[in-house]
Amino acid sequence: MSKRDYRLDKAKGLLIFLVVVGHLLEEISGWSMGYSRVLLTVIYGFHMPAFVFLAGITAKSNRLAERVLVFLVFAVTAQPVYYWWTELFQKPPDIEFDEPYWITWFLVAMVWWLLSLPLIERFPRFMLAASIAIGVLGGVQSIFEYQLSIGRAMTFFPYFVIGKLYGKQLLEWSAQLSVTKKLGMSALAVVPMAMFFLHDIDRRWFYGARGFEFFDEAIPYGVGMRVLVAAGAIAMVIVLLAWSGLLPNSLILVGQRSLAIYLLHGLIIRAVEKPLDWFLDSTSGSITILLCFVLAAVVTLLLAWSPFDRALRWYSSGLARFVTSRIALFTPSRSTARH
C-alpha cells in the first residue's frame, strides 16, 4: 500500500479555502472592486485548474463504476437541495434539467473525467495530446457550454490528464527545487495574473464554460486566450506544488474533507449573501474583504468537522454500492454467459 502524500492534502486544503473566499468575494460584487478584483483574478486564474490537476493525481480506475456513481449521487441530490435552499433566501434560481446549478458543475464534470481514465491509462500520449486539443479548441463549439458541464469538462480536461500522467513527477520535481528557484518561479507565475488584472479580461474566460462565439471573438483570439489562461494556471499549479510541503499541517484534514466542504459551503454562501451586502453598505470595502477571509476560515474549519464528511461518504458510497449491486444481479457472469 502506497504511503499517503500529505502535501496533496495540504494543497487541497488551501484550494478549498480559496474556493470559499472566492465565492464570498463574488457575493459582494468583488469583481467591480479594485483590491477584491486582484484577489479574484489570482484565485480564479488557477484554483479550479489546480483542483482538477490534483483530482487527476489521485484518480483511480479500480471500482470505477462505484466512483462514478458517487459523483452522480451528489450531483443529482444537490440540484433540488440547492434550489429549495436558495428559494429560502432569495429568488429561486433558473435551473434547467441538463444544466448543473452553480458549483454542482464540478460533480458532473468529474463523471466525464473519471470515465476517461481507462483511455488515459491505455493510451497516455494520445490522450494527453487529445486533451490539450479539446481544452484549447473546445471553445470553437457553442452547442455544449453549461449543458451537462460539457463545456467546462472540455476546458479543464488537460489538467486532469496531466495530473494523472505526470502529477506525482511534477510534485517531486518542484518540491526539490532550491528556495531561490521556487521564489523565481513564484515571481514568474505572478506575471500572467498581473496581465489579466491590468487588461481587465472578462472573468468568464476563467470559468471555462463559454465558447468563443459568446465573447464575439475570432477563433485565433479565442485559442490564444485559452492558451494564455492555461499557461498562467499551470505556472501557479507548479508554484503551489513547490511550496506545498511548507503549508501548515492544519490544512491536512481540511484537504482530506475538501469534497464535503465544497458541497456544503454553497449553502452558507447563499445564506449570508444579504448580510454581506448590508455589511458592505455599512462599512468600507476593505473591511468587508477582510470579513470574507475570516468568514471563509470559519466556514472551512466548521465544514471540515468529521461528522459532515462521514455522513456524506456514508450516503453517497452506500447508495452507489446499492446501485452497483442491483446492476450486478441483472448482469450475467462470464461463466453463465458461456453456458
mmCIF file of C-alpha atoms in Angstrom:
data_model
loop_
_atom_site.group_PDB
_atom_site.id
_atom_site.type_symbol
_atom_site.label_atom_id
_atom_site.label_comp_id
_atom_site.label_asym_id
_atom_site.label_seq_id
_atom_site.Cartn_x
_atom_site.Cartn_y
_atom_site.Cartn_z
ATOM 1 C CA MET A 1 0.000 0.000 0.000
ATOM 2 C CA SER A 2 1.462 3.358 -1.021
ATOM 3 C CA LYS A 3 2.028 5.919 1.705
ATOM 4 C CA ARG A 4 -0.335 8.889 1.641
ATOM 5 C CA ASP A 5 1.309 12.103 0.491
ATOM 6 C CA TYR A 6 0.117 14.796 2.870
ATOM 7 C CA ARG A 7 1.445 17.519 0.594
ATOM 8 C CA LEU A 8 -1.511 16.851 -1.684
ATOM 9 C CA ASP A 9 -3.910 17.156 1.255
ATOM 10 C CA LYS A 10 -2.323 20.471 2.240
ATOM 11 C CA ALA A 11 -2.652 21.768 -1.317
ATOM 12 C CA LYS A 12 -6.302 20.693 -1.454
ATOM 13 C CA GLY A 13 -6.897 22.334 1.911
ATOM 14 C CA LEU A 14 -5.552 25.661 0.694
ATOM 15 C CA LEU A 15 -7.515 25.404 -2.560
ATOM 16 C CA ILE A 16 -10.854 24.696 -0.898
ATOM 17 C CA PHE A 17 -10.273 27.668 1.391
ATOM 18 C CA LEU A 18 -9.678 29.817 -1.706
ATOM 19 C CA VAL A 19 -12.869 28.449 -3.255
ATOM 20 C CA VAL A 20 -14.845 29.657 -0.248
ATOM 21 C CA VAL A 21 -13.048 33.025 -0.243
ATOM 22 C CA GLY A 22 -13.715 33.477 -3.945
ATOM 23 C CA HIS A 23 -17.419 32.770 -3.649
ATOM 24 C CA LEU A 24 -17.752 35.148 -0.707
ATOM 25 C CA LEU A 25 -15.934 37.909 -2.596
ATOM 26 C CA GLU A 26 -18.219 37.370 -5.565
ATOM 27 C CA GLU A 27 -21.227 37.829 -3.307
ATOM 28 C CA ILE A 28 -20.077 41.387 -2.543
ATOM 29 C CA SER A 29 -19.628 42.114 -6.257
ATOM 30 C CA GLY A 30 -15.907 41.760 -5.794
ATOM 31 C CA TRP A 31 -15.135 41.848 -9.499
ATOM 32 C CA SER A 32 -16.030 45.537 -9.552
ATOM 33 C CA MET A 33 -13.829 46.450 -6.555
ATOM 34 C CA GLY A 34 -10.100 47.081 -7.039
ATOM 35 C CA TYR A 35 -8.493 45.086 -4.222
ATOM 36 C CA SER A 36 -11.092 42.364 -4.446
ATOM 37 C CA ARG A 37 -10.642 42.043 -8.218
ATOM 38 C CA VAL A 38 -6.916 41.458 -7.711
ATOM 39 C CA LEU A 39 -7.677 38.608 -5.329
ATOM 40 C CA LEU A 40 -10.389 37.132 -7.527
ATOM 41 C CA THR A 41 -8.171 37.272 -10.610
ATOM 42 C CA VAL A 42 -5.478 35.262 -8.853
ATOM 43 C CA ILE A 43 -7.931 32.828 -7.264
ATOM 44 C CA TYR A 44 -9.970 32.152 -10.384
ATOM 45 C CA GLY A 45 -6.849 32.201 -12.524
ATOM 46 C CA PHE A 46 -5.697 28.890 -11.071
ATOM 47 C CA HIS A 47 -7.800 27.369 -8.286
ATOM 48 C CA MET A 48 -10.081 25.139 -10.391
ATOM 49 C CA PRO A 49 -7.289 24.023 -12.754
ATOM 50 C CA ALA A 50 -5.287 23.131 -9.649
ATOM 51 C CA PHE A 51 -8.206 21.229 -8.135
ATOM 52 C CA VAL A 52 -8.721 19.271 -11.363
ATOM 53 C CA PHE A 53 -4.976 18.607 -11.579
ATOM 54 C CA LEU A 54 -4.958 17.178 -8.038
ATOM 55 C CA ALA A 55 -8.079 15.149 -8.845
ATOM 56 C CA GLY A 56 -6.114 13.626 -11.713
ATOM 57 C CA ILE A 57 -3.210 12.708 -9.423
ATOM 58 C CA THR A 58 -5.457 10.834 -7.004
ATOM 59 C CA ALA A 59 -7.865 9.351 -9.587
ATOM 60 C CA LYS A 60 -8.001 5.554 -9.695
ATOM 61 C CA SER A 61 -9.701 3.318 -12.227
ATOM 62 C CA ASN A 62 -10.417 0.441 -9.841
ATOM 63 C CA ARG A 63 -14.059 0.235 -8.758
ATOM 64 C CA LEU A 64 -14.681 2.841 -11.448
ATOM 65 C CA ALA A 65 -18.432 2.302 -11.650
ATOM 66 C CA GLU A 66 -18.820 2.921 -7.911
ATOM 67 C CA ARG A 67 -16.622 6.038 -8.026
ATOM 68 C CA VAL A 68 -18.625 7.453 -10.918
ATOM 69 C CA LEU A 69 -21.887 6.704 -9.152
ATOM 70 C CA VAL A 70 -20.698 8.558 -6.030
ATOM 71 C CA PHE A 71 -20.371 11.783 -8.020
ATOM 72 C CA LEU A 72 -23.651 11.139 -9.833
ATOM 73 C CA VAL A 73 -25.403 10.701 -6.487
ATOM 74 C CA PHE A 74 -24.004 14.001 -5.251
ATOM 75 C CA ALA A 75 -24.838 15.802 -8.499
ATOM 76 C CA VAL A 76 -28.435 14.581 -8.661
ATOM 77 C CA THR A 77 -29.045 15.177 -4.946
ATOM 78 C CA ALA A 78 -27.528 18.655 -4.906
ATOM 79 C CA GLN A 79 -29.818 20.094 -7.576
ATOM 80 C CA PRO A 80 -33.111 20.105 -5.602
ATOM 81 C CA VAL A 81 -31.320 20.826 -2.319
ATOM 82 C CA TYR A 82 -29.707 23.983 -3.692
ATOM 83 C CA TYR A 83 -32.912 25.032 -5.426
ATOM 84 C CA TRP A 84 -35.014 24.804 -2.264
ATOM 85 C CA TRP A 85 -32.292 26.322 -0.082
ATOM 86 C CA THR A 86 -31.753 29.276 -2.406
ATOM 87 C CA GLU A 87 -35.502 29.852 -2.527
ATOM 88 C CA LEU A 88 -35.453 30.430 1.251
ATOM 89 C CA PHE A 89 -33.132 33.427 0.976
ATOM 90 C CA GLN A 90 -33.727 34.929 -2.447
ATOM 91 C CA LYS A 91 -35.460 34.438 -5.759
ATOM 92 C CA PRO A 92 -35.226 30.752 -6.749
ATOM 93 C CA PRO A 93 -32.641 30.126 -9.446
ATOM 94 C CA ASP A 94 -33.469 29.177 -13.006
ATOM 95 C CA ILE A 95 -32.479 25.540 -13.170
ATOM 96 C CA GLU A 96 -32.521 23.544 -16.371
ATOM 97 C CA PHE A 97 -32.541 19.757 -16.217
ATOM 98 C CA ASP A 98 -29.388 19.484 -18.325
ATOM 99 C CA GLU A 99 -27.520 22.421 -16.731
ATOM 100 C CA PRO A 100 -25.988 21.686 -13.305
ATOM 101 C CA TYR A 101 -26.639 24.560 -10.940
ATOM 102 C CA TRP A 102 -23.695 26.729 -9.850
ATOM 103 C CA ILE A 103 -20.964 24.735 -8.053
ATOM 104 C CA THR A 104 -22.506 21.357 -8.920
ATOM 105 C CA TRP A 105 -20.925 21.578 -12.383
ATOM 106 C CA PHE A 106 -17.742 20.095 -10.903
ATOM 107 C CA LEU A 107 -19.549 16.942 -9.777
ATOM 108 C CA VAL A 108 -20.856 16.237 -13.277
ATOM 109 C CA ALA A 109 -17.505 17.109 -14.853
ATOM 110 C CA MET A 110 -15.822 14.601 -12.522
ATOM 111 C CA VAL A 111 -18.052 11.923 -14.008
ATOM 112 C CA TRP A 112 -16.770 12.712 -17.508
ATOM 113 C CA TRP A 113 -13.152 12.784 -16.369
ATOM 114 C CA LEU A 114 -13.416 9.540 -14.417
ATOM 115 C CA LEU A 115 -14.987 7.794 -17.391
ATOM 116 C CA SER A 116 -11.939 8.776 -19.439
ATOM 117 C CA LEU A 117 -9.493 7.071 -17.041
ATOM 118 C CA PRO A 118 -9.301 3.717 -18.878
ATOM 119 C CA LEU A 119 -8.413 5.539 -22.089
ATOM 120 C CA ILE A 120 -5.826 7.728 -20.332
ATOM 121 C CA GLU A 121 -4.159 4.651 -18.839
ATOM 122 C CA ARG A 122 -4.301 2.685 -22.099
ATOM 123 C CA PHE A 123 -3.273 5.467 -24.480
ATOM 124 C CA PRO A 124 -1.413 8.062 -22.368
ATOM 125 C CA ARG A 125 0.365 10.011 -25.111
ATOM 126 C CA PHE A 126 -2.630 10.119 -27.407
ATOM 127 C CA MET A 127 -4.951 11.208 -24.590
ATOM 128 C CA LEU A 128 -2.518 13.918 -23.498
ATOM 129 C CA ALA A 129 -2.455 15.378 -26.996
ATOM 130 C CA ALA A 130 -6.204 14.926 -27.397
ATOM 131 C CA SER A 131 -6.969 16.591 -24.057
ATOM 132 C CA ILE A 132 -4.870 19.639 -24.927
ATOM 133 C CA ALA A 133 -6.611 19.923 -28.289
ATOM 134 C CA ILE A 134 -10.007 19.546 -26.624
ATOM 135 C CA GLY A 135 -9.180 22.102 -23.944
ATOM 136 C CA VAL A 136 -7.865 24.713 -26.375
ATOM 137 C CA LEU A 137 -10.191 24.154 -29.330
ATOM 138 C CA GLY A 138 -13.304 23.239 -27.346
ATOM 139 C CA GLY A 139 -14.342 26.881 -27.455
ATOM 140 C CA VAL A 140 -14.948 26.588 -31.193
ATOM 141 C CA GLN A 141 -18.232 24.829 -30.476
ATOM 142 C CA SER A 142 -21.042 26.727 -28.764
ATOM 143 C CA ILE A 143 -23.661 23.958 -28.605
ATOM 144 C CA PHE A 144 -22.483 22.459 -25.317
ATOM 145 C CA GLU A 145 -21.487 25.068 -22.756
ATOM 146 C CA TYR A 146 -23.267 24.670 -19.448
ATOM 147 C CA GLN A 147 -25.204 21.626 -20.674
ATOM 148 C CA LEU A 148 -24.145 18.606 -18.603
ATOM 149 C CA SER A 149 -20.977 20.566 -17.734
ATOM 150 C CA ILE A 150 -19.533 19.530 -21.101
ATOM 151 C CA GLY A 151 -18.041 22.941 -21.844
ATOM 152 C CA ARG A 152 -16.144 23.103 -18.565
ATOM 153 C CA ALA A 153 -15.243 19.416 -18.662
ATOM 154 C CA MET A 154 -13.580 20.034 -22.033
ATOM 155 C CA THR A 155 -11.779 23.208 -20.915
ATOM 156 C CA PHE A 156 -10.311 21.677 -17.750
ATOM 157 C CA PHE A 157 -9.721 18.200 -19.202
ATOM 158 C CA PRO A 158 -5.979 18.767 -19.875
ATOM 159 C CA TYR A 159 -5.315 19.458 -16.199
ATOM 160 C CA PHE A 160 -6.910 16.141 -15.229
ATOM 161 C CA VAL A 161 -4.880 14.211 -17.792
ATOM 162 C CA ILE A 162 -1.607 15.959 -16.920
ATOM 163 C CA GLY A 163 -2.283 15.361 -13.232
ATOM 164 C CA LYS A 164 -2.969 11.687 -13.837
ATOM 165 C CA LEU A 165 0.067 11.104 -16.042
ATOM 166 C CA TYR A 166 2.690 13.461 -14.639
ATOM 167 C CA GLY A 167 1.319 14.939 -11.416
ATOM 168 C CA LYS A 168 3.473 12.957 -8.995
ATOM 169 C CA GLN A 169 6.622 13.609 -11.017
ATOM 170 C CA LEU A 170 5.860 17.336 -11.121
ATOM 171 C CA LEU A 171 5.248 17.320 -7.373
ATOM 172 C CA GLU A 172 8.603 15.692 -6.644
ATOM 173 C CA TRP A 173 10.494 17.853 -9.153
ATOM 174 C CA SER A 174 9.048 21.150 -7.936
ATOM 175 C CA ALA A 175 9.444 20.257 -4.262
ATOM 176 C CA GLN A 176 13.168 19.560 -4.743
ATOM 177 C CA LEU A 177 13.905 22.968 -6.255
ATOM 178 C CA SER A 178 16.063 25.336 -4.246
ATOM 179 C CA VAL A 179 14.377 28.176 -2.386
ATOM 180 C CA THR A 180 15.856 30.647 -4.870
ATOM 181 C CA LYS A 181 14.338 28.793 -7.826
ATOM 182 C CA LYS A 182 10.997 28.496 -6.061
ATOM 183 C CA LEU A 183 10.951 32.231 -5.438
ATOM 184 C CA GLY A 184 11.881 32.873 -9.055
ATOM 185 C CA MET A 185 9.084 30.627 -10.322
ATOM 186 C CA SER A 186 6.651 32.310 -7.953
ATOM 187 C CA ALA A 187 7.617 35.719 -9.325
ATOM 188 C CA LEU A 188 7.193 34.492 -12.915
ATOM 189 C CA ALA A 189 3.784 32.993 -12.112
ATOM 190 C CA VAL A 190 2.563 36.388 -10.913
ATOM 191 C CA VAL A 191 3.250 37.967 -14.333
ATOM 192 C CA PRO A 192 0.283 36.462 -16.250
ATOM 193 C CA MET A 193 -2.037 37.158 -13.312
ATOM 194 C CA ALA A 194 -0.909 40.791 -13.326
ATOM 195 C CA MET A 195 -1.526 40.957 -17.082
ATOM 196 C CA PHE A 196 -5.039 39.550 -16.665
ATOM 197 C CA PHE A 197 -5.779 42.121 -13.984
ATOM 198 C CA LEU A 198 -4.294 45.125 -15.786
ATOM 199 C CA HIS A 199 -6.082 44.288 -19.035
ATOM 200 C CA ASP A 200 -9.290 43.539 -17.109
ATOM 201 C CA ILE A 201 -10.073 40.434 -19.144
ATOM 202 C CA ASP A 202 -13.585 39.054 -18.941
ATOM 203 C CA ARG A 203 -13.718 36.816 -15.863
ATOM 204 C CA ARG A 204 -15.737 34.252 -17.796
ATOM 205 C CA TRP A 205 -12.550 33.169 -19.550
ATOM 206 C CA PHE A 206 -11.575 31.677 -16.186
ATOM 207 C CA TYR A 207 -14.902 29.872 -15.799
ATOM 208 C CA GLY A 208 -14.242 27.770 -18.900
ATOM 209 C CA ALA A 209 -17.861 27.230 -19.893
ATOM 210 C CA ARG A 210 -18.373 29.669 -22.749
ATOM 211 C CA GLY A 211 -17.269 29.229 -26.332
ATOM 212 C CA PHE A 212 -15.560 31.861 -28.476
ATOM 213 C CA GLU A 213 -18.847 32.887 -30.080
ATOM 214 C CA PHE A 214 -20.173 34.084 -26.729
ATOM 215 C CA PHE A 215 -17.254 36.502 -26.388
ATOM 216 C CA ASP A 216 -17.748 37.599 -30.003
ATOM 217 C CA GLU A 217 -14.136 36.742 -30.730
ATOM 218 C CA ALA A 218 -12.489 35.057 -33.709
ATOM 219 C CA ILE A 219 -11.077 31.564 -33.329
ATOM 220 C CA PRO A 220 -7.384 32.659 -33.292
ATOM 221 C CA TYR A 221 -8.072 35.153 -30.488
ATOM 222 C CA GLY A 222 -10.093 32.602 -28.505
ATOM 223 C CA VAL A 223 -7.405 29.957 -28.877
ATOM 224 C CA GLY A 224 -4.771 32.479 -27.818
ATOM 225 C CA MET A 225 -6.752 33.466 -24.741
ATOM 226 C CA ARG A 226 -7.217 29.854 -23.684
ATOM 227 C CA VAL A 227 -3.519 29.176 -24.125
ATOM 228 C CA LEU A 228 -2.598 32.246 -22.036
ATOM 229 C CA VAL A 229 -5.075 31.373 -19.270
ATOM 230 C CA ALA A 230 -3.838 27.765 -19.256
ATOM 231 C CA ALA A 231 -0.192 28.847 -19.129
ATOM 232 C CA GLY A 232 -0.890 31.111 -16.177
ATOM 233 C CA ALA A 233 -2.794 28.354 -14.394
ATOM 234 C CA ILE A 234 -0.069 25.743 -14.946
ATOM 235 C CA ALA A 235 2.573 28.149 -13.633
ATOM 236 C CA MET A 236 0.529 28.726 -10.470
ATOM 237 C CA VAL A 237 -0.093 24.987 -10.061
ATOM 238 C CA ILE A 238 3.653 24.306 -10.146
ATOM 239 C CA VAL A 239 4.223 27.055 -7.568
ATOM 240 C CA LEU A 240 1.546 25.506 -5.345
ATOM 241 C CA LEU A 241 3.216 22.091 -5.625
ATOM 242 C CA ALA A 242 6.647 23.588 -4.942
ATOM 243 C CA TRP A 243 5.571 25.168 -1.646
ATOM 244 C CA SER A 244 3.012 22.504 -0.623
ATOM 245 C CA GLY A 245 5.350 20.850 1.851
ATOM 246 C CA LEU A 246 5.683 24.094 3.814
ATOM 247 C CA LEU A 247 1.958 24.676 4.151
ATOM 248 C CA PRO A 248 0.614 24.313 7.721
ATOM 249 C CA ASN A 249 -0.351 20.829 8.880
ATOM 250 C CA SER A 250 -3.757 22.184 9.905
ATOM 251 C CA LEU A 251 -4.675 22.051 6.203
ATOM 252 C CA ILE A 252 -4.291 18.264 6.025
ATOM 253 C CA LEU A 253 -7.709 17.407 7.467
ATOM 254 C CA VAL A 254 -9.273 20.247 5.501
ATOM 255 C CA GLY A 255 -7.841 18.801 2.308
ATOM 256 C CA GLN A 256 -8.943 15.281 3.143
ATOM 257 C CA ARG A 257 -12.505 16.537 3.607
ATOM 258 C CA SER A 258 -12.467 19.056 0.754
ATOM 259 C CA LEU A 259 -15.338 17.411 -1.129
ATOM 260 C CA ALA A 260 -17.678 17.758 1.860
ATOM 261 C CA ILE A 261 -16.615 21.388 2.273
ATOM 262 C CA TYR A 262 -17.171 22.016 -1.434
ATOM 263 C CA LEU A 263 -20.651 20.503 -1.378
ATOM 264 C CA LEU A 264 -21.850 22.248 1.776
ATOM 265 C CA HIS A 265 -20.203 25.667 1.669
ATOM 266 C CA GLY A 266 -22.546 26.861 -1.077
ATOM 267 C CA LEU A 267 -25.465 26.604 1.353
ATOM 268 C CA ILE A 268 -23.739 29.039 3.699
ATOM 269 C CA ILE A 269 -22.766 31.348 0.829
ATOM 270 C CA ARG A 270 -26.378 31.645 -0.245
ATOM 271 C CA ALA A 271 -27.496 32.284 3.343
ATOM 272 C CA VAL A 272 -25.046 35.133 4.001
ATOM 273 C CA GLU A 273 -25.465 36.994 0.716
ATOM 274 C CA LYS A 274 -27.836 39.666 2.046
ATOM 275 C CA PRO A 275 -25.994 40.143 5.383
ATOM 276 C CA LEU A 276 -22.769 40.656 3.435
ATOM 277 C CA ASP A 277 -24.430 43.263 1.209
ATOM 278 C CA TRP A 278 -25.713 45.052 4.296
ATOM 279 C CA PHE A 279 -22.257 44.955 5.899
ATOM 280 C CA LEU A 280 -20.675 46.334 2.728
ATOM 281 C CA ASP A 281 -23.173 49.211 2.681
ATOM 282 C CA SER A 282 -22.435 49.940 6.345
ATOM 283 C CA THR A 283 -18.651 49.899 6.208
ATOM 284 C CA SER A 284 -15.742 50.030 3.756
ATOM 285 C CA GLY A 285 -14.904 47.542 1.049
ATOM 286 C CA SER A 286 -11.526 46.714 2.644
ATOM 287 C CA ILE A 287 -13.125 45.728 5.931
ATOM 288 C CA THR A 288 -15.716 43.629 4.101
ATOM 289 C CA ILE A 289 -12.962 41.839 2.198
ATOM 290 C CA LEU A 290 -11.224 41.107 5.500
ATOM 291 C CA LEU A 291 -14.511 39.808 6.874
ATOM 292 C CA CYS A 292 -14.823 37.487 3.861
ATOM 293 C CA PHE A 293 -11.435 35.942 4.690
ATOM 294 C CA VAL A 294 -12.350 35.475 8.338
ATOM 295 C CA LEU A 295 -15.742 34.040 7.445
ATOM 296 C CA ALA A 296 -14.130 31.734 4.874
ATOM 297 C CA ALA A 297 -11.757 30.379 7.515
ATOM 298 C CA VAL A 298 -14.644 29.766 9.921
ATOM 299 C CA VAL A 299 -16.778 28.078 7.242
ATOM 300 C CA THR A 300 -13.898 25.910 6.055
ATOM 301 C CA LEU A 301 -12.991 24.725 9.551
ATOM 302 C CA LEU A 302 -16.631 24.195 10.501
ATOM 303 C CA LEU A 303 -17.407 22.074 7.460
ATOM 304 C CA ALA A 304 -14.195 20.085 7.961
ATOM 305 C CA TRP A 305 -15.846 18.631 11.087
ATOM 306 C CA SER A 306 -15.716 14.857 10.659
ATOM 307 C CA PRO A 307 -19.477 14.128 11.044
ATOM 308 C CA PHE A 308 -20.207 16.111 7.872
ATOM 309 C CA ASP A 309 -17.629 14.159 5.900
ATOM 310 C CA ARG A 310 -18.688 10.785 7.321
ATOM 311 C CA ALA A 311 -22.369 11.435 6.662
ATOM 312 C CA LEU A 312 -21.799 12.417 3.043
ATOM 313 C CA ARG A 313 -19.486 9.453 2.435
ATOM 314 C CA TRP A 314 -21.969 7.070 4.027
ATOM 315 C CA TYR A 315 -24.817 8.444 1.922
ATOM 316 C CA SER A 316 -23.028 8.561 -1.433
ATOM 317 C CA SER A 317 -20.981 5.377 -1.100
ATOM 318 C CA GLY A 318 -23.878 3.419 0.358
ATOM 319 C CA LEU A 319 -26.224 4.432 -2.436
ATOM 320 C CA ALA A 320 -23.540 3.808 -5.059
ATOM 321 C CA ARG A 321 -22.855 0.307 -3.718
ATOM 322 C CA PHE A 322 -26.586 -0.421 -3.624
ATOM 323 C CA VAL A 323 -26.986 0.576 -7.274
ATOM 324 C CA THR A 324 -23.954 -1.433 -8.405
ATOM 325 C CA SER A 325 -25.154 -4.493 -6.503
ATOM 326 C CA ARG A 326 -28.587 -4.238 -8.129
ATOM 327 C CA ILE A 327 -26.954 -3.921 -11.541
ATOM 328 C CA ALA A 328 -24.805 -6.963 -10.809
ATOM 329 C CA LEU A 329 -27.912 -9.038 -10.062
ATOM 330 C CA PHE A 330 -29.172 -8.475 -13.599
ATOM 331 C CA THR A 331 -25.795 -8.822 -15.297
ATOM 332 C CA PRO A 332 -24.929 -12.403 -16.281
ATOM 333 C CA SER A 333 -21.468 -13.568 -15.202
ATOM 334 C CA ARG A 334 -18.950 -14.706 -17.801
ATOM 335 C CA SER A 335 -19.328 -18.336 -16.806
ATOM 336 C CA THR A 336 -23.106 -18.088 -17.147
ATOM 337 C CA ALA A 337 -22.799 -16.335 -20.491
ATOM 338 C CA ARG A 338 -20.578 -19.177 -21.851
ATOM 339 C CA HIS A 339 -23.254 -21.738 -20.988
#
